[in-house]
Short mmCIF file of C-alpha atoms in Angstrom, two decimals:
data_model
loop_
_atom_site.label_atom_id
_atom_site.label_comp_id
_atom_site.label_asym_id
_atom_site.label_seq_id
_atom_site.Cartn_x
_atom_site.Cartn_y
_atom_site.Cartn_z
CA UNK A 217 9.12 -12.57 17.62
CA UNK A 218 9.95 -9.88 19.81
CA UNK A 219 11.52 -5.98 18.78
CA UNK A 220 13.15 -4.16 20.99
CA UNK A 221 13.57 -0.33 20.49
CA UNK A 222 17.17 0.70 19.76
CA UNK A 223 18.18 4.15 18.79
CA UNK A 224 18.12 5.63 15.25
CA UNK A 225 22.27 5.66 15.61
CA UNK A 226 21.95 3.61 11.96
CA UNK A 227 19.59 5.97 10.11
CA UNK A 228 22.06 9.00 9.69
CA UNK A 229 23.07 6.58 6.60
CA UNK A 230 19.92 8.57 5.31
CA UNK A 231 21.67 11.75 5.92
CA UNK A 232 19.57 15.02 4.90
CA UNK A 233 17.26 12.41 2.65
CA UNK A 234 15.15 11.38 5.47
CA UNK A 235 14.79 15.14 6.80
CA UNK A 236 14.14 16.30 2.88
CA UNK A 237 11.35 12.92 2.82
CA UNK A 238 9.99 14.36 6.19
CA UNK A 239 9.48 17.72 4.78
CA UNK A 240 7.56 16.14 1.98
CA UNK A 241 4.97 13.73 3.71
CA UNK A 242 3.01 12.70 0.71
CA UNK A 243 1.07 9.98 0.12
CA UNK A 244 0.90 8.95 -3.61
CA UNK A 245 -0.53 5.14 -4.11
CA UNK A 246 -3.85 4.99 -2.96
CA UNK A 247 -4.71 3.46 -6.61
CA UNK A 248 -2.37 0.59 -6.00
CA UNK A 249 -4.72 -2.08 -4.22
CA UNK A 250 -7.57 -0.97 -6.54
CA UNK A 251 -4.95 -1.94 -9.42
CA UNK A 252 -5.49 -5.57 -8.91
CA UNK A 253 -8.46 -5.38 -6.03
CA UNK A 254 -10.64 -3.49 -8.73
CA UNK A 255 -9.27 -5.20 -11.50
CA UNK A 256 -11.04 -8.43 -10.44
CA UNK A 257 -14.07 -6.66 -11.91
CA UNK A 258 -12.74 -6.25 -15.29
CA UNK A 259 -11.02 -9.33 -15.59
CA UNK A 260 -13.72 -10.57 -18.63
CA UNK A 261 -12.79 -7.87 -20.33
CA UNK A 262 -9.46 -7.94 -20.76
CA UNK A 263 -8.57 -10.62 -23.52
CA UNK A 264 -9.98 -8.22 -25.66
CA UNK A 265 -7.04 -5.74 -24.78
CA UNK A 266 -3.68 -7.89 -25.17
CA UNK A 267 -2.44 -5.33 -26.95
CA UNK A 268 -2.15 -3.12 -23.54
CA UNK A 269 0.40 -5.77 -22.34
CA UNK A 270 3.35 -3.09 -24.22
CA UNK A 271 2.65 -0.96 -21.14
CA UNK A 272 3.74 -2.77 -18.58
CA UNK A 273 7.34 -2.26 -17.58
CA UNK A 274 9.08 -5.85 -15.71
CA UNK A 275 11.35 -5.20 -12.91
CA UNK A 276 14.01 -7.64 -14.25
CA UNK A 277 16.53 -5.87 -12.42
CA UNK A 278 14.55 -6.62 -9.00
CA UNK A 279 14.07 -10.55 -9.76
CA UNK A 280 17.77 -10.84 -10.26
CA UNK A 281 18.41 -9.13 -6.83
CA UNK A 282 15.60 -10.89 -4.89
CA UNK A 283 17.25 -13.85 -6.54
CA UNK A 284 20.47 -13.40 -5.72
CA UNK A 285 19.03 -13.80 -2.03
CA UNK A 286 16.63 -16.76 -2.24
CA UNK A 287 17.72 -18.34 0.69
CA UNK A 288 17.39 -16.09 3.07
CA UNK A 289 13.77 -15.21 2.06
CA UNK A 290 10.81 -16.82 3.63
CA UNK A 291 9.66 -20.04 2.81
CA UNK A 292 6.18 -20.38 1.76
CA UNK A 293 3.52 -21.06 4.66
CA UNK A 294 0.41 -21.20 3.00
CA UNK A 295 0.04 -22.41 -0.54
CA UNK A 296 -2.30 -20.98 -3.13
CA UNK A 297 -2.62 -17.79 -0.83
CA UNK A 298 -0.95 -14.78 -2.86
CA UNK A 299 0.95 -11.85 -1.32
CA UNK A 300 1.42 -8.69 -3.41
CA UNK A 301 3.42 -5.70 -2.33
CA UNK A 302 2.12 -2.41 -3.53
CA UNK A 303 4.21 0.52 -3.25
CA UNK A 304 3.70 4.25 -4.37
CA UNK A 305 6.42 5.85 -6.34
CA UNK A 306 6.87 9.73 -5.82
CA UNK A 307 9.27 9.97 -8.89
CA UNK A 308 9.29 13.25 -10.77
CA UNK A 309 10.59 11.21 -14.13
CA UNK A 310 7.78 10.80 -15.52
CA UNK A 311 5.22 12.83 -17.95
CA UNK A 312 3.44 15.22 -15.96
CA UNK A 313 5.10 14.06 -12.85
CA UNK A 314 7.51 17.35 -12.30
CA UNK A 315 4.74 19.83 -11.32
CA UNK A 316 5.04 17.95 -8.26
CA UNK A 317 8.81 18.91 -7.23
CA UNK A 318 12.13 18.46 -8.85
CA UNK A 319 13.72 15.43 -9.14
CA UNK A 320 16.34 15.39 -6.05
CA UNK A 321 17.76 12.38 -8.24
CA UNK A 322 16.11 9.91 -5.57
CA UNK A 323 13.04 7.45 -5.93
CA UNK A 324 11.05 7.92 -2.57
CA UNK A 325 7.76 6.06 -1.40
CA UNK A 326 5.28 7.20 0.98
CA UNK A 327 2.71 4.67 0.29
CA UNK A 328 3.28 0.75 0.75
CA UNK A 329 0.48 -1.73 1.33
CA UNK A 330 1.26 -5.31 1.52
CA UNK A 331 -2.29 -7.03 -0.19
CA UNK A 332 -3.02 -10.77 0.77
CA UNK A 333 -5.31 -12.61 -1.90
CA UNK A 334 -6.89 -15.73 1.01
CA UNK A 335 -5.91 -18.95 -1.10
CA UNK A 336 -9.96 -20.08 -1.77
CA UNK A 337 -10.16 -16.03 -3.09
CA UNK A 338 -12.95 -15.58 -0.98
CA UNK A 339 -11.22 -12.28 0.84
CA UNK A 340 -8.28 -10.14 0.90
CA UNK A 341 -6.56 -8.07 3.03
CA UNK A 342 -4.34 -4.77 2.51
CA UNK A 343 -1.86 -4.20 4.87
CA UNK A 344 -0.90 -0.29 5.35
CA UNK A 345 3.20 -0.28 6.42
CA UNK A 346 4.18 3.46 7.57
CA UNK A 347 6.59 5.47 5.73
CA UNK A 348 8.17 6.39 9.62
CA UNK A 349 8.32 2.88 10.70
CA UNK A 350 11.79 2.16 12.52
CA UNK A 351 12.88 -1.27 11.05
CA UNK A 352 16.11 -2.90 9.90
CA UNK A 353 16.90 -2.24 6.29
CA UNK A 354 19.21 -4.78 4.67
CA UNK A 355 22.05 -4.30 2.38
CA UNK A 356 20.86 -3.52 -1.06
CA UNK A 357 21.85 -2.48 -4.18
CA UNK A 358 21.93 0.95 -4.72
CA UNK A 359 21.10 2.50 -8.68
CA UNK A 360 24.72 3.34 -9.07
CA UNK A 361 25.77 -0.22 -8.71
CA UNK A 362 27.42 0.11 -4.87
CA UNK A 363 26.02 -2.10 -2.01
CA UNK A 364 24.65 0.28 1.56
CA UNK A 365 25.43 -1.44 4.34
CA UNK A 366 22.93 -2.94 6.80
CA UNK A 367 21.13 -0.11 8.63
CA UNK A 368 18.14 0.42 11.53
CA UNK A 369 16.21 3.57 9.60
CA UNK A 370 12.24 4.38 8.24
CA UNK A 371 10.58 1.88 6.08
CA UNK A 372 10.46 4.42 3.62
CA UNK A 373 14.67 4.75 3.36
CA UNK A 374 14.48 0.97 1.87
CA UNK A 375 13.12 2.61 -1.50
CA UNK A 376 15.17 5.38 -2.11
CA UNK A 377 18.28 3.00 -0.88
CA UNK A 378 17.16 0.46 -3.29
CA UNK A 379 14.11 0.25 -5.09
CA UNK A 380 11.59 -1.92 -4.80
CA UNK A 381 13.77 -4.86 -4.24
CA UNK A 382 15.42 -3.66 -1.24
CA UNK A 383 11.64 -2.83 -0.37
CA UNK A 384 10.34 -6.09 -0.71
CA UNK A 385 13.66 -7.70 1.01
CA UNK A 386 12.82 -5.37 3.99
CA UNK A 387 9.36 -6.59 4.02
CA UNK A 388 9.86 -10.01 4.66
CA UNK A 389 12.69 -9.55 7.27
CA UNK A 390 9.88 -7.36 8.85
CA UNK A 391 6.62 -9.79 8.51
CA UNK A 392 8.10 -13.13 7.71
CA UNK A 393 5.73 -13.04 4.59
CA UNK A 394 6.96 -14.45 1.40
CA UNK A 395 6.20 -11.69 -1.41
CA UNK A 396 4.75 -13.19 -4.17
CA UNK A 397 4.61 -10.30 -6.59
CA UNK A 398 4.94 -6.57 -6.56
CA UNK A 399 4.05 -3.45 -9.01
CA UNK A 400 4.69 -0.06 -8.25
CA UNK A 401 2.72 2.85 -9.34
CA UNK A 402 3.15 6.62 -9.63
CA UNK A 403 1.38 10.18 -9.72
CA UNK A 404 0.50 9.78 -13.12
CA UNK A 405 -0.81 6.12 -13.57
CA UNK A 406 -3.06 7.27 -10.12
CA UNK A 407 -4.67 10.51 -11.34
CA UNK A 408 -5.15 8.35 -14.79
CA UNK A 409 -6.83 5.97 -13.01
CA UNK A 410 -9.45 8.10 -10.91
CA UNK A 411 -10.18 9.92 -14.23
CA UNK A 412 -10.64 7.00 -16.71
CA UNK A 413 -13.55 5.26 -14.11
CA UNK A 414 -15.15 8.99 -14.33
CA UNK A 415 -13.98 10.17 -10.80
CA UNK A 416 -14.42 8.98 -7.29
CA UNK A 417 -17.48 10.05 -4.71
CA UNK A 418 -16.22 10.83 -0.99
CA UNK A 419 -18.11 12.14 1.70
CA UNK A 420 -16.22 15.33 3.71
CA UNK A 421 -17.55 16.60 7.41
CA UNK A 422 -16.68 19.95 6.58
CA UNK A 423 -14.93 22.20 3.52
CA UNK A 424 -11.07 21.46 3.00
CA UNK A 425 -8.87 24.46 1.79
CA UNK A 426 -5.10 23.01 1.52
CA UNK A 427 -2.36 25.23 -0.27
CA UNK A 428 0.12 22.49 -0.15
CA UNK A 429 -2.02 20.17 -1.59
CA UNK A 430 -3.45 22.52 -3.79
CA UNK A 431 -6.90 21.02 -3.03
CA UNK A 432 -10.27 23.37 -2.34
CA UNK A 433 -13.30 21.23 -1.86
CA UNK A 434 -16.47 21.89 -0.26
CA UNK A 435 -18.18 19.75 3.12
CA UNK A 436 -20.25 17.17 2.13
CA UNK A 437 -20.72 14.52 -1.16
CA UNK A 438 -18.07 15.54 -3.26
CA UNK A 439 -17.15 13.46 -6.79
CA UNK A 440 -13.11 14.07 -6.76
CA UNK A 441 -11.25 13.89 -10.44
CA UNK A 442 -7.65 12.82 -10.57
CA UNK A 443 -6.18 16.13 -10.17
CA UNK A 444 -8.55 16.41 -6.52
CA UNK A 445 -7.92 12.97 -5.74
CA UNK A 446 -3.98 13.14 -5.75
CA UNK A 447 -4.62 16.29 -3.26
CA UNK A 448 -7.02 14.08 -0.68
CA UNK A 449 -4.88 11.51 -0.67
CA UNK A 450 -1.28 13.38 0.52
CA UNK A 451 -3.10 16.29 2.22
CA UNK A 452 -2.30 15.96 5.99
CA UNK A 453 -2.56 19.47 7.74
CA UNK A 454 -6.29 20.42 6.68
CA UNK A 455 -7.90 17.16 7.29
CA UNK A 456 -8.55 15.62 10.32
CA UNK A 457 -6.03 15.79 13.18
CA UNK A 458 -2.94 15.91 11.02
CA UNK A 459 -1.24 11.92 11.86
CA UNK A 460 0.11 10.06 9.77
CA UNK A 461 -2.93 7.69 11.28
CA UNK A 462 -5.44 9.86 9.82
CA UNK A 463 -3.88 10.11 6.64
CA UNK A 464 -3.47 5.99 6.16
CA UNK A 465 -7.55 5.37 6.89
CA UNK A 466 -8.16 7.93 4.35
CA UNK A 467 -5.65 6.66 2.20
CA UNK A 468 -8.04 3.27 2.95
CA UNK A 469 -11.56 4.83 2.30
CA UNK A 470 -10.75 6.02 -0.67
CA UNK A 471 -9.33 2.49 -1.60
CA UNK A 472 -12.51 1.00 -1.17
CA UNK A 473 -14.71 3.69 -2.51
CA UNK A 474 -12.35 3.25 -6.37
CA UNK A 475 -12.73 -0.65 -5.66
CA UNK A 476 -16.97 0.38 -5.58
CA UNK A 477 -16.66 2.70 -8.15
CA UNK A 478 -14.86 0.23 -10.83
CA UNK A 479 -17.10 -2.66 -10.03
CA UNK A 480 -19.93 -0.25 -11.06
CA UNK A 481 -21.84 -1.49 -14.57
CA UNK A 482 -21.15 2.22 -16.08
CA UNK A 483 -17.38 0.83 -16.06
CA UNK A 484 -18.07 -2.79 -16.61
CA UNK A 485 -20.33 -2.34 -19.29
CA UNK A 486 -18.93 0.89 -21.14
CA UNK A 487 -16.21 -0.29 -23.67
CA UNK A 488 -14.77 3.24 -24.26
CA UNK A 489 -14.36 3.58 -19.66
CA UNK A 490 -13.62 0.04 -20.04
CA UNK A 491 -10.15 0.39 -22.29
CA UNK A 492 -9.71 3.50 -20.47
CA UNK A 493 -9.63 2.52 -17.17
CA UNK A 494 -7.28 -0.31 -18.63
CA UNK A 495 -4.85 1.99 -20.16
CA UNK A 496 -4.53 3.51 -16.75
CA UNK A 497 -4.05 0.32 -14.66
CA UNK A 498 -1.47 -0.58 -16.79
CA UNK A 499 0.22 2.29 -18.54
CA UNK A 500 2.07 3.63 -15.06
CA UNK A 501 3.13 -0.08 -13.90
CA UNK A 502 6.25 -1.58 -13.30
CA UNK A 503 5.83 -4.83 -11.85
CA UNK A 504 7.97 -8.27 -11.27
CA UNK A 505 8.34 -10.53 -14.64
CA UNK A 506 5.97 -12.87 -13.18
CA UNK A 507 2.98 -10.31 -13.88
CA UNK A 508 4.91 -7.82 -16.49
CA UNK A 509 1.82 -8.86 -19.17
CA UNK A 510 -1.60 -8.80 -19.50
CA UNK A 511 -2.05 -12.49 -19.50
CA UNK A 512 -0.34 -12.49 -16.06
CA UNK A 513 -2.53 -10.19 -14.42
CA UNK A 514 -5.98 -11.84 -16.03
CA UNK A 515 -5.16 -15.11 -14.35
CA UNK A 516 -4.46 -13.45 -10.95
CA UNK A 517 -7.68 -11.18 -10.57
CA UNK A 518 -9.91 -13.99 -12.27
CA UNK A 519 -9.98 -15.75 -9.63
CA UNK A 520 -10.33 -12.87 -7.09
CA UNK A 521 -13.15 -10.91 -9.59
CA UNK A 522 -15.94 -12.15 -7.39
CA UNK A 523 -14.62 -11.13 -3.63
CA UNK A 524 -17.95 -9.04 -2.19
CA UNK A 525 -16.83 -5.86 -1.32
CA UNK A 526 -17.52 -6.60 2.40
CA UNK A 527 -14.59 -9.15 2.33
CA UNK A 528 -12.18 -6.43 1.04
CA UNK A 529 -9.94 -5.45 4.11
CA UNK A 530 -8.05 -2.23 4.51
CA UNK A 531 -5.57 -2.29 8.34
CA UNK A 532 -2.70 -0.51 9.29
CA UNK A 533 -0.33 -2.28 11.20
CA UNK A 534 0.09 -2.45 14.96
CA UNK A 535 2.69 0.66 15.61
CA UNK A 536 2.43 3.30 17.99
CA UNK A 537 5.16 6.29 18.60
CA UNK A 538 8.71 5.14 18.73
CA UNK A 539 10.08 5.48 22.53
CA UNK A 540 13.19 7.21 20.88
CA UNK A 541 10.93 9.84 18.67
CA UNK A 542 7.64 11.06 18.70
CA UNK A 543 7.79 11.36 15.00
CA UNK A 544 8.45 8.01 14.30
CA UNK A 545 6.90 4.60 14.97
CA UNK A 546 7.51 1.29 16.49
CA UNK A 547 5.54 -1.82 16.00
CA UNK A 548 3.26 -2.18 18.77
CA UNK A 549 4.10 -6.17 19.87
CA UNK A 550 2.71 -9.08 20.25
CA UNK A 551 -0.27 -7.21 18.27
CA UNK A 552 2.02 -7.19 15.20
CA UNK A 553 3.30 -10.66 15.01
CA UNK A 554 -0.40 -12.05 15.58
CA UNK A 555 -0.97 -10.14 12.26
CA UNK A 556 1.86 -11.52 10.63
CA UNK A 557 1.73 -14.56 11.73
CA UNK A 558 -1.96 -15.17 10.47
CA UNK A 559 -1.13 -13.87 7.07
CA UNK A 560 1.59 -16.35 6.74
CA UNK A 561 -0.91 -19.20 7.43
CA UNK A 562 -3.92 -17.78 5.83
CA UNK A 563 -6.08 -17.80 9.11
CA UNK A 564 -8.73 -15.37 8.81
CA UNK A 565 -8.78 -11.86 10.67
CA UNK A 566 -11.73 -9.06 10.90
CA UNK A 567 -11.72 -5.33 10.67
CA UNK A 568 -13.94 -2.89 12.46
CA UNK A 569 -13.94 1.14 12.88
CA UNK A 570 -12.47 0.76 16.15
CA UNK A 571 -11.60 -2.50 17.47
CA UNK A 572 -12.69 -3.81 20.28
CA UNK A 573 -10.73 -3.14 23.99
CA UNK A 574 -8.81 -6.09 25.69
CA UNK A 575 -11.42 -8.35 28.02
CA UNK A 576 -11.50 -7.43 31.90
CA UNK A 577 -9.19 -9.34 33.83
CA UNK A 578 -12.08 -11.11 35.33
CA UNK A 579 -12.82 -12.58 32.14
CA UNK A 580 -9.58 -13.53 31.02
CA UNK A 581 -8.95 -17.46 30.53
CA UNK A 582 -12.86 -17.63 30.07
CA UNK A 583 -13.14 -20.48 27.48
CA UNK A 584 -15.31 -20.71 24.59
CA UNK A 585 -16.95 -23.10 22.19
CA UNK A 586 -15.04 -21.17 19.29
CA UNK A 587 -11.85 -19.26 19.12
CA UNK A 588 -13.08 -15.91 17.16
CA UNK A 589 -10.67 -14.29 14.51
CA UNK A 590 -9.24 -10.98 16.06
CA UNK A 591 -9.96 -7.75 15.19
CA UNK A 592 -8.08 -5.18 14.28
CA UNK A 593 -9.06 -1.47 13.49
CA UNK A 594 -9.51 -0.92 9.67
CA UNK A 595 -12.80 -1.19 6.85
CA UNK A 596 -13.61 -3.06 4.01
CA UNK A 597 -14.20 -1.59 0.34
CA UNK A 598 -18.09 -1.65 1.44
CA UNK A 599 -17.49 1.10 4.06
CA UNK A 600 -15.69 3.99 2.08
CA UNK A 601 -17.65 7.39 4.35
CA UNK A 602 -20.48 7.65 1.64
CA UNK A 603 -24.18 6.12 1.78
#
């Protein structure tokens, strides 16, 4: 499948939304893959707890658009194998929610990770998609009931155009992956989160001081509460170089250091952190009907609750600056389709800090008694910057 830059001609659809999304480059959902890759952990417990099923809110009005375009979305490649799309609401609806900015009347997303659940549940994989991505957004349905037309903008633009169904449409015209499920999350339901497990241990090179982000913490082990959590996650300016890139592997690291820290026996085997860190899962969801109750969700992360950390997978995919604006990105190709590609068949892939350079020439069309899985640039829950 090949992509071909085009210019941004399409995106002015956006108008002053995607300079006014720009201007606010947060990053909200870090708690989403630890929602159901964390989960797994609890699973045992949560029979015990139907009664939290009330809190979950079903995207009905999603299903009826996604159905309304069933054939056009992909078929099924690899049965058994489970894709979930995870996407981080910045709303400002929600208790507690306005301290962080008025509501413009939009829904925006800054945070989107596509998780794939390997069919024998013996790994999964969390796909980072960049808010700046240049793709082709389809026509969706906006809130007020009117249909946008067809348009070449940021990822990103699909949510506040139209929700998480337009999300999840533009998803699969991007990857070819069927989406199986999706839940989105928001400030609230991730600050609950870090809080009800007791807080979350990273490791910092040296002391952050972030106004925007209102976020003060000193170098070294530091155990962050919701509150400082919400900060790490968006802060961009006063850690590391600044990119977008840096942001997304932190965004990752601190994904696998909540997976750790909910698989820990102070949460497994502490009813009071137990409920609580159940309340939180659920209490800021909104997810398709096919996992709007707590019966749902037990049978999907029962069968993932024993994944080793090590086989947890956090990437970002292939993309490098878009040739039309620095500020934006492209997919990098054919790097991106080979990822695609072996997520729609369930074909295994591994992640390493930095992945490893293309072969000499001299050694290309060497042959071997085994064709490795590639590897692309990422960690696993087991490698989080601490220990």
């Amino acid at each position: 499948m090949t992509r071909s830059p085009r210019t941004p001609g399409g995106s002015s659809a956006s108008g002053t939304g995607i300079a006014r999304r720009r201007r606010r480059r947060w990053a909200k959902g870090a708690g989403l893959g630890a929602a159901v890759l964390a989960a797994a952990a609890v699973g045992a417990g949560w029979a015990a707890y139907a009664e939290l099923s009330s809190n979950i809110r079903a995207d009905d009005a999603a299903a009826a658009e996604l159905g309304r375009y069933e054939r056009e979305r992909p078929a099924v490649r690899a049965p058994g194998a489970r894709n979930i799309l995870l996407i981080g609401s910045d709303t400002r609806a929600g208790d507690g929610n306005d301290r962080y900015g008025r509501d413009l009347g939009s829904q925006r997303s800054d945070t989107t990770i596509l998780l794939h659940l390997a069919a024998d549940r013996r790994g999964a994989t969390a796909v980072s998609i960049p808010r700046d991505l240049m793709v082709d957004v389809p026509g969706c349905l906006r809130a007020d009931g009117t249909r946008g037309e067809p348009v070449f903008a940021m990822f990103n633009h699909a949510f506040e155009l139209g929700g998480s169904a337009c999300t999840v449409r533009t998803v699969e015209k991007l990857t070819g992956i069927r989406v199986d499920h999706h839940m989105v999350v928001d400030f609230s339901g991730f600050k609950d989160l870090v809080d009800a497990v007791g807080g979350v241990r990273v490791c910092l090179k040296e002391p952050v001081d972030d106004k925007a982000a209102a976020l003060r913490l000193p170098a070294g082990e530091v155990t962050l509460d919701g509150e400082q959590a919400l900060g790490y996650v968006r802060a961009r300016e006063s850690l590391g170089d600044g990119s977008d890139t840096e942001r997304m592997r932190r965004q990752q690291r601190f994904l696998g250091a909540l997976v750790t820290r909910m698989r820990g026996d102070d949460v497994l085997l502490n009813p009071v952190r137990l409920y609580s860190v159940l309340n939180a899962a659920t209490s800021s969801l909104t997810t398709d009907p096919g996992l709007a109750d707590l019966g749902d969700l037990y049978r999907l992360v029962r069968t993932v609750r024993d994944i080793p950390t090590a086989r947890v997978q956090f990437l970002t995919v292939p993309r490098e600056s878009y040739v039309y604006d620095a500020d934006r990105d492209q997919l990098v190709e054919p790097e991106a389709e080979k990822l695609f590609e072996r997520l729609r068949l369930d074909q295994p892939l591994v992640v390493a800090g930095q992945a490893p350079q293309k072969p000499p020439a001299s050694q290309k069309g060497t042959k071997s008694s085994a064709s490795p899985a590639p590897t692309y640039t990422g960690n696993t829950a087991a490698e989080h910057g601490c220990g």
